[in-house]
């Protein structure tokens, strides 16, 4: 569909590109039995549209729930430089097969994403290859700190990401003065991996001596996470910067963060909500190894409590693939990270089925939440004029997660053999059906860069 005249004619004639009918649609009013008309990427009409609208194509959603498209605000797609683990095509293909319609991609690639050129390289690589909408983080480091307030405004940029503790790759900013410089140069919400590098280095001997992956949460202990989180929140308060703490993994951080919600938003991963120590390490070995680590049940219970109490804003997958050969290296040489973008929604729907959260809260965590805290334009709700990003799920469908379903180049999931209830059936990105009946459409990949609301600093609040 092109041209404003044609668009006006179509609207007048009530002729949509796509009509989704018969489903239970999650609008801001709650679940409604209505139809959705999609025209030129957007939602053009909502309601009982039978008899009043026609369309080039229809999708029967009878028996399905129609959710706002799922946004995964933490994925590592490894391109450029590490494409033996993952790439933008396979990563986004996994996303849409798992019901995800937009992603934020992380900067610890080779080269790191530190400059406008690095960002452009990623946007170019995604053009005509990405199956879903996307934005890329710029890494915050000593080398680009003074340019971040400009870099963060570039089209297609998700904002700035800081690694306070080394995880995978060379991106690290743990020095107090450097962190302060980074936080002072910019206005958008800054995403942080909070583990204390000094403490991690001091304690590494624990795991080097044992070679036992069960020691992973002992090496990277609660204090490593809590100390870094407390430090970055203090610097954020001092510099007036909004913050997003990624993959929070401890009860202690949740208790602390509950007192800082005006400025600080909070993310948890499905892995930390689903797996727990020591069982996950005994069953999966280094496949369960990620940073920050999966911890014991006390922490998992606290993460669920934090979801119920509204302390958590988003669920992000931290999709961080490594090959099975790399993961088979003896611990601690085995790299940390696991796939997740494709299993995020199935796992969370299974938690809905088990009664751990409501479908409404899931929509808040996976669509409305990321849109609200990161200021994504036109996403996150099924409403007139918003982008027609729709994730259609069958809450009763039972499926077993299998490695051979995983689109990632790395080809594995820690949930291989796990049966879940609740499954994405169709995925619609801006009115285009990219997955139909669980199968990728033949249509070309149409992912576009995400757009963000501009952040206007308060006059005189601080120099940049
Ligand atoms: O386990 C992890 N792996 N955590 C991170 O934060 C980074 C990631 C990676 O890139 O492999």
XYZ file of C-alpha atoms and ligand atoms in Angstrom:
475
model
C 0.000 0.000 0.000
C 1.508 3.300 -1.039
C 0.420 6.914 -1.496
C -1.707 9.095 0.730
C -4.497 9.379 -1.863
C -4.782 5.615 -2.098
C -4.718 5.433 1.698
C -7.516 7.984 1.995
C -9.559 6.074 -0.600
C -9.019 2.826 1.260
C -10.066 4.395 4.541
C -13.189 5.888 2.957
C -14.075 2.572 1.358
C -13.196 0.760 4.603
C -10.876 -1.560 2.799
C -8.032 -2.919 4.940
C -4.833 -4.736 4.021
C -5.606 -7.310 6.706
C -8.592 -8.062 8.893
C -8.031 -10.103 12.050
C -11.368 -11.426 13.211
C -12.897 -13.623 15.866
C -10.154 -13.303 18.527
C -10.094 -12.019 22.092
C -8.162 -8.774 21.704
C -6.147 -7.202 24.548
C -6.863 -3.483 24.191
C -6.275 -0.894 26.929
C -9.881 -1.676 27.977
C -8.982 -5.290 28.755
C -9.894 -8.390 26.730
C -12.551 -7.675 24.070
C -14.166 -9.866 21.413
C -13.504 -7.490 18.520
C -11.938 -7.419 15.056
C -8.779 -5.515 14.080
C -8.394 -3.814 10.681
C -4.772 -3.174 9.624
C -4.006 -0.617 6.918
C -0.614 0.743 5.809
C 1.257 -0.634 8.855
C -1.242 0.723 11.379
C -4.419 -0.216 13.176
C -7.201 1.464 11.179
C -10.321 0.194 12.945
C -11.371 -1.839 15.975
C -14.771 -3.274 16.776
C -17.341 -5.539 15.232
C -16.153 -4.939 11.666
C -17.997 -7.755 9.893
C -20.181 -6.286 7.209
C -18.608 -2.813 7.453
C -14.967 -3.505 6.482
C -13.476 -5.739 3.847
C -9.829 -6.551 3.264
C -7.222 -7.949 0.898
C -6.557 -10.718 3.415
C -8.166 -12.067 6.559
C -6.862 -13.994 9.526
C -9.227 -16.081 11.589
C -8.312 -15.655 15.248
C -11.179 -17.687 16.689
C -10.057 -19.283 19.952
C -6.913 -17.146 20.105
C -5.871 -14.187 22.252
C -4.587 -11.208 20.280
C -1.866 -9.433 22.279
C 0.099 -6.271 21.491
C 3.319 -7.380 19.777
C 5.911 -8.649 22.249
C 8.999 -6.430 22.577
C 12.233 -8.071 23.747
C 14.471 -5.249 24.940
C 17.578 -7.374 25.510
C 19.051 -9.597 22.779
C 22.607 -10.287 21.571
C 22.507 -11.053 17.846
C 26.319 -11.127 17.504
C 26.561 -9.446 14.085
C 29.104 -8.242 13.056
C 31.985 -10.420 14.067
C 30.535 -13.369 15.958
C 28.199 -14.771 13.341
C 29.202 -18.359 14.035
C 27.014 -17.915 17.166
C 24.144 -15.857 15.746
C 23.235 -13.270 13.110
C 20.561 -10.663 12.568
C 18.531 -12.774 10.148
C 18.427 -15.921 12.281
C 18.045 -13.962 15.518
C 15.027 -12.011 14.268
C 13.596 -15.150 12.647
C 13.696 -16.822 16.061
C 12.067 -13.698 17.490
C 9.002 -13.778 15.230
C 8.639 -17.574 15.522
C 8.470 -16.946 19.265
C 5.864 -14.178 18.892
C 8.298 -11.242 19.290
C 7.708 -8.246 16.998
C 10.546 -5.900 18.073
C 13.979 -6.206 19.698
C 16.737 -4.042 21.209
C 20.136 -5.490 20.274
C 23.249 -5.283 22.472
C 26.617 -3.653 21.664
C 29.153 -6.364 22.651
C 29.763 -7.459 19.058
C 33.080 -7.386 17.113
C 33.687 -4.542 16.647
C 31.862 -3.153 19.653
C 29.043 -0.724 18.843
C 30.646 2.522 20.012
C 30.282 5.012 17.151
C 27.830 6.295 14.534
C 29.609 4.120 11.938
C 29.237 1.014 14.097
C 25.519 1.727 14.446
C 25.163 2.316 10.702
C 26.860 -1.029 10.014
C 24.235 -2.802 12.099
C 21.324 -0.889 10.552
C 22.670 -1.756 7.085
C 23.016 -5.417 8.027
C 19.421 -5.484 9.289
C 17.964 -3.862 6.151
C 15.869 -6.422 4.228
C 17.125 -9.177 6.548
C 15.447 -8.482 9.885
C 12.100 -10.203 10.409
C 11.028 -7.834 13.160
C 11.494 -4.185 14.094
C 14.720 -3.374 15.876
C 16.982 -0.831 17.535
C 20.638 -1.097 18.543
C 22.339 -0.076 21.764
C 25.505 2.010 21.746
C 28.038 0.789 24.317
C 29.063 3.354 26.935
C 32.813 3.378 27.562
C 35.781 5.613 28.375
C 36.479 6.112 24.650
C 33.090 7.549 23.658
C 31.745 9.001 26.933
C 31.860 12.619 25.725
C 29.936 11.754 22.521
C 27.136 9.713 24.008
C 24.603 12.553 24.248
C 24.827 12.846 20.442
C 25.139 9.135 19.695
C 22.042 8.275 21.736
C 19.895 10.507 19.496
C 20.814 8.745 16.242
C 18.023 7.013 14.322
C 17.813 3.326 15.194
C 19.633 3.729 18.517
C 17.984 2.081 21.539
C 20.080 4.155 23.952
C 23.297 3.515 25.857
C 24.268 0.216 27.503
C 26.979 -0.084 30.145
C 28.677 -3.260 31.363
C 29.946 -2.606 34.918
C 31.230 -6.179 35.208
C 32.901 -8.117 32.422
C 30.652 -10.764 30.998
C 31.365 -11.548 27.368
C 33.374 -9.273 25.064
C 35.554 -6.268 25.822
C 32.970 -3.717 26.791
C 33.582 -2.619 30.365
C 33.116 0.577 32.366
C 33.753 0.007 36.058
C 35.764 3.094 37.035
C 33.746 5.616 39.083
C 34.991 8.619 37.109
C 34.254 6.952 33.759
C 30.765 5.935 34.885
C 30.102 9.493 35.980
C 31.248 10.847 32.586
C 29.017 8.364 30.793
C 25.957 9.180 32.874
C 26.460 12.939 32.561
C 26.513 12.789 28.765
C 22.971 12.044 27.758
C 19.316 12.092 28.693
C 17.773 8.830 27.679
C 17.296 5.957 30.085
C 20.629 4.163 30.354
C 20.706 0.347 30.522
C 23.208 -1.298 32.838
C 24.633 -4.751 33.511
C 25.346 -4.393 37.220
C 28.034 -6.722 38.593
C 31.025 -5.345 40.490
C 34.188 -5.939 38.430
C 36.662 -5.531 41.301
C 34.863 -8.124 43.370
C 34.489 -10.495 40.400
C 38.254 -10.359 39.776
C 39.068 -10.870 43.442
C 36.831 -13.937 43.634
C 37.626 -15.577 40.282
C 40.088 -17.917 42.000
C 37.108 -19.698 43.588
C 35.993 -21.097 40.255
C 39.415 -21.486 38.712
C 40.350 -23.813 41.541
C 37.152 -25.878 41.458
C 36.293 -25.973 37.730
C 32.726 -26.628 38.909
C 29.869 -24.707 37.250
C 27.794 -25.053 40.418
C 30.158 -22.457 41.875
C 29.074 -19.856 39.305
C 26.564 -18.114 41.650
C 29.109 -18.338 44.471
C 31.801 -16.586 42.423
C 29.419 -13.933 41.077
C 27.652 -13.657 44.404
C 24.783 -11.535 45.733
C 27.187 -8.838 46.947
C 28.764 -8.552 43.457
C 25.343 -7.735 42.019
C 24.015 -5.637 44.894
C 27.151 -3.485 45.255
C 27.149 -2.600 41.551
C 23.416 -1.864 41.514
C 23.695 0.367 44.585
C 26.661 2.179 43.090
C 25.100 2.906 39.703
C 21.816 4.020 41.311
C 23.801 6.416 43.509
C 25.594 7.853 40.467
C 22.291 8.088 38.580
C 20.772 10.031 41.472
C 23.800 12.337 41.644
C 23.808 12.998 37.898
C 20.041 13.104 37.391
C 20.094 10.235 34.904
C 17.313 7.713 34.406
C 18.455 4.114 34.624
C 17.341 0.650 33.552
C 18.838 -2.231 35.541
C 18.984 -5.289 33.308
C 18.454 -8.912 34.422
C 18.083 -8.329 38.173
C 18.825 -11.651 39.866
C 18.761 -11.197 43.641
C 16.206 -10.642 46.416
C 18.487 -7.987 47.901
C 18.581 -5.877 44.721
C 14.789 -6.038 44.396
C 14.379 -4.791 47.980
C 16.819 -1.947 47.262
C 15.363 -1.030 43.842
C 11.831 -0.811 45.282
C 12.995 2.399 46.956
C 14.255 3.994 43.709
C 11.399 3.485 41.280
C 10.975 7.142 40.271
C 14.244 7.115 38.351
C 15.093 3.437 37.942
C 13.321 0.772 35.886
C 13.805 -2.942 36.391
C 14.081 -5.977 34.134
C 14.059 -9.709 34.832
C 14.702 -12.588 32.437
C 12.576 -15.710 31.879
C 15.690 -17.744 32.782
C 15.888 -16.309 36.298
C 12.115 -16.791 36.679
C 12.133 -20.385 35.428
C 15.427 -22.094 36.353
C 16.958 -22.319 39.823
C 20.151 -23.529 41.471
C 21.456 -26.030 42.263
C 19.178 -28.197 40.076
C 19.745 -26.258 36.844
C 23.543 -26.692 37.045
C 23.244 -30.390 37.906
C 20.867 -30.968 34.979
C 22.318 -28.603 32.372
C 25.951 -27.988 33.382
C 27.381 -24.921 31.664
C 24.247 -24.576 29.490
C 22.740 -22.946 32.589
C 25.722 -20.606 32.959
C 24.827 -16.967 32.459
C 25.657 -13.578 33.956
C 24.364 -12.602 36.384
C 23.984 -16.218 37.466
C 20.856 -18.238 38.006
C 20.504 -18.470 41.786
C 18.554 -20.468 44.344
C 14.806 -20.569 44.949
C 14.855 -17.770 47.528
C 15.926 -15.343 44.825
C 13.497 -16.682 42.238
C 10.643 -16.290 44.726
C 11.725 -12.685 45.307
C 11.705 -11.964 41.550
C 8.138 -13.258 41.290
C 7.143 -11.189 44.338
C 8.702 -8.142 42.668
C 6.597 -8.824 39.569
C 3.437 -9.026 41.678
C 4.321 -5.842 43.571
C 4.997 -3.872 40.383
C 8.730 -3.434 40.974
C 9.497 -5.081 37.624
C 8.839 -3.090 34.430
C 9.887 -5.522 31.711
C 10.800 -9.116 30.965
C 13.719 -9.272 28.497
C 15.269 -12.499 27.290
C 18.999 -11.647 27.374
C 19.228 -13.951 24.329
C 23.007 -14.567 24.360
C 23.916 -17.519 22.143
C 27.190 -19.442 22.162
C 27.770 -22.660 20.258
C 27.464 -26.018 21.998
C 31.185 -26.565 21.312
C 32.028 -23.334 23.131
C 29.710 -24.224 26.005
C 31.451 -27.611 26.273
C 34.768 -25.930 27.221
C 35.671 -26.744 30.816
C 34.174 -24.254 33.294
C 35.037 -21.372 33.792
C 36.374 -21.163 30.215
C 32.851 -21.969 28.978
C 31.201 -18.662 27.965
C 28.149 -17.356 29.832
C 24.859 -16.985 28.013
C 22.003 -18.949 26.494
C 19.372 -18.463 23.801
C 16.080 -16.929 24.863
C 14.341 -14.682 22.348
C 12.302 -17.545 20.871
C 11.344 -19.112 24.204
C 10.516 -15.890 26.097
C 6.803 -15.916 25.280
C 6.190 -19.698 25.448
C 7.809 -19.806 28.914
C 5.922 -16.752 30.159
C 2.608 -18.116 28.793
C 3.345 -21.334 30.682
C 3.803 -19.246 33.833
C 0.419 -17.611 33.070
C -1.090 -21.094 32.730
C 0.449 -22.095 36.084
C -1.165 -19.035 37.709
C 2.074 -17.164 38.477
C 0.982 -14.030 36.619
C -2.052 -12.790 34.736
C -2.177 -12.341 30.981
C -2.755 -8.632 31.601
C 0.458 -8.419 33.652
C 2.326 -10.308 30.928
C 1.194 -7.740 28.342
C 2.369 -5.008 30.716
C 5.824 -6.624 31.025
C 6.355 -7.441 27.354
C 4.614 -4.601 25.460
C 3.329 -1.685 27.507
C 6.308 -1.752 29.915
C 9.159 -1.438 27.376
C 7.163 1.134 25.395
C 6.570 3.252 28.494
C 10.073 3.211 29.961
C 11.996 3.550 26.679
C 9.537 5.859 24.889
C 9.016 3.722 21.791
C 6.768 5.457 19.262
C 3.548 3.813 18.101
C 4.042 0.483 19.851
C 2.909 -1.390 22.936
C -0.877 -1.207 22.708
C -3.680 -2.297 20.429
C -5.270 1.079 19.736
C -6.360 3.119 16.745
C -3.390 4.646 14.901
C -0.789 2.470 16.643
C 1.438 0.122 14.645
C -0.355 -3.134 13.813
C 2.058 -5.372 15.748
C 0.063 -8.339 16.990
C 1.055 -11.565 18.722
C -1.702 -14.172 18.501
C -1.474 -16.902 21.097
C -3.327 -20.098 21.945
C -3.411 -20.248 25.738
C -4.337 -23.949 25.726
C -1.836 -25.237 23.133
C 0.680 -27.670 24.609
C 4.051 -27.925 22.881
C 7.410 -29.396 23.755
C 10.369 -27.041 23.266
C 13.031 -28.677 21.105
C 16.482 -27.709 19.904
C 15.401 -28.317 16.300
C 12.716 -25.601 16.639
C 15.344 -22.991 17.612
C 16.239 -20.701 14.688
C 19.430 -19.402 16.330
C 22.699 -20.287 14.559
C 23.763 -21.834 17.875
C 20.826 -24.265 17.600
C 19.993 -25.019 21.210
C 17.824 -24.037 24.152
C 18.271 -24.969 27.820
C 14.582 -25.981 27.722
C 14.999 -28.786 25.163
C 12.369 -31.405 26.115
C 10.316 -29.043 28.325
C 6.563 -29.051 27.681
C 4.709 -25.752 28.044
C 1.068 -24.699 27.848
C 0.468 -21.551 25.790
C 2.006 -20.914 22.401
C 2.365 -18.180 19.744
C 0.440 -19.148 16.605
C 0.610 -16.064 14.344
C 2.944 -13.044 14.449
C 2.005 -9.809 12.702
C 4.566 -7.006 12.243
C 2.992 -3.699 11.147
C 0.099 -5.481 9.477
C 2.246 -8.120 7.729
C 1.674 -11.722 8.758
C 5.260 -12.936 9.182
C 4.363 -16.143 10.998
C 1.115 -17.923 10.134
C 0.068 -21.146 11.853
C 3.529 -21.338 13.491
C 5.283 -21.250 10.101
C 7.436 -18.410 8.786
C 5.744 -16.635 5.860
C 7.429 -16.619 2.478
C 7.085 -12.848 2.383
C 10.375 -10.919 2.601
C 11.700 -9.786 5.959
C 10.222 -6.347 6.626
C 11.711 -5.284 9.963
C 12.244 -1.540 10.347
C 14.231 0.530 12.832
C 12.185 1.529 15.866
C 11.475 5.176 16.537
C 11.646 6.809 19.941
C 10.053 9.815 21.558
C 12.480 12.659 21.900
C 13.747 13.343 25.388
C 13.683 17.038 26.174
C 15.979 17.913 29.078
C 14.646 20.325 31.668
C 16.402 23.669 31.176
C 19.300 24.062 33.579
C 18.901 20.574 35.059
C 22.526 19.930 34.203
C 24.969 20.565 31.398
C 25.523 17.652 29.021
O 25.508 -14.403 30.322
C 25.636 -13.379 29.649
N 26.104 -13.428 28.388
N 25.316 -12.201 30.187
C 25.575 -11.040 29.534
O 25.215 -10.004 30.050
C 26.299 -11.040 28.257
C 26.038 -12.276 27.562
C 26.808 -12.501 26.276
O 26.937 -11.555 25.484
O 27.204 -13.630 26.031
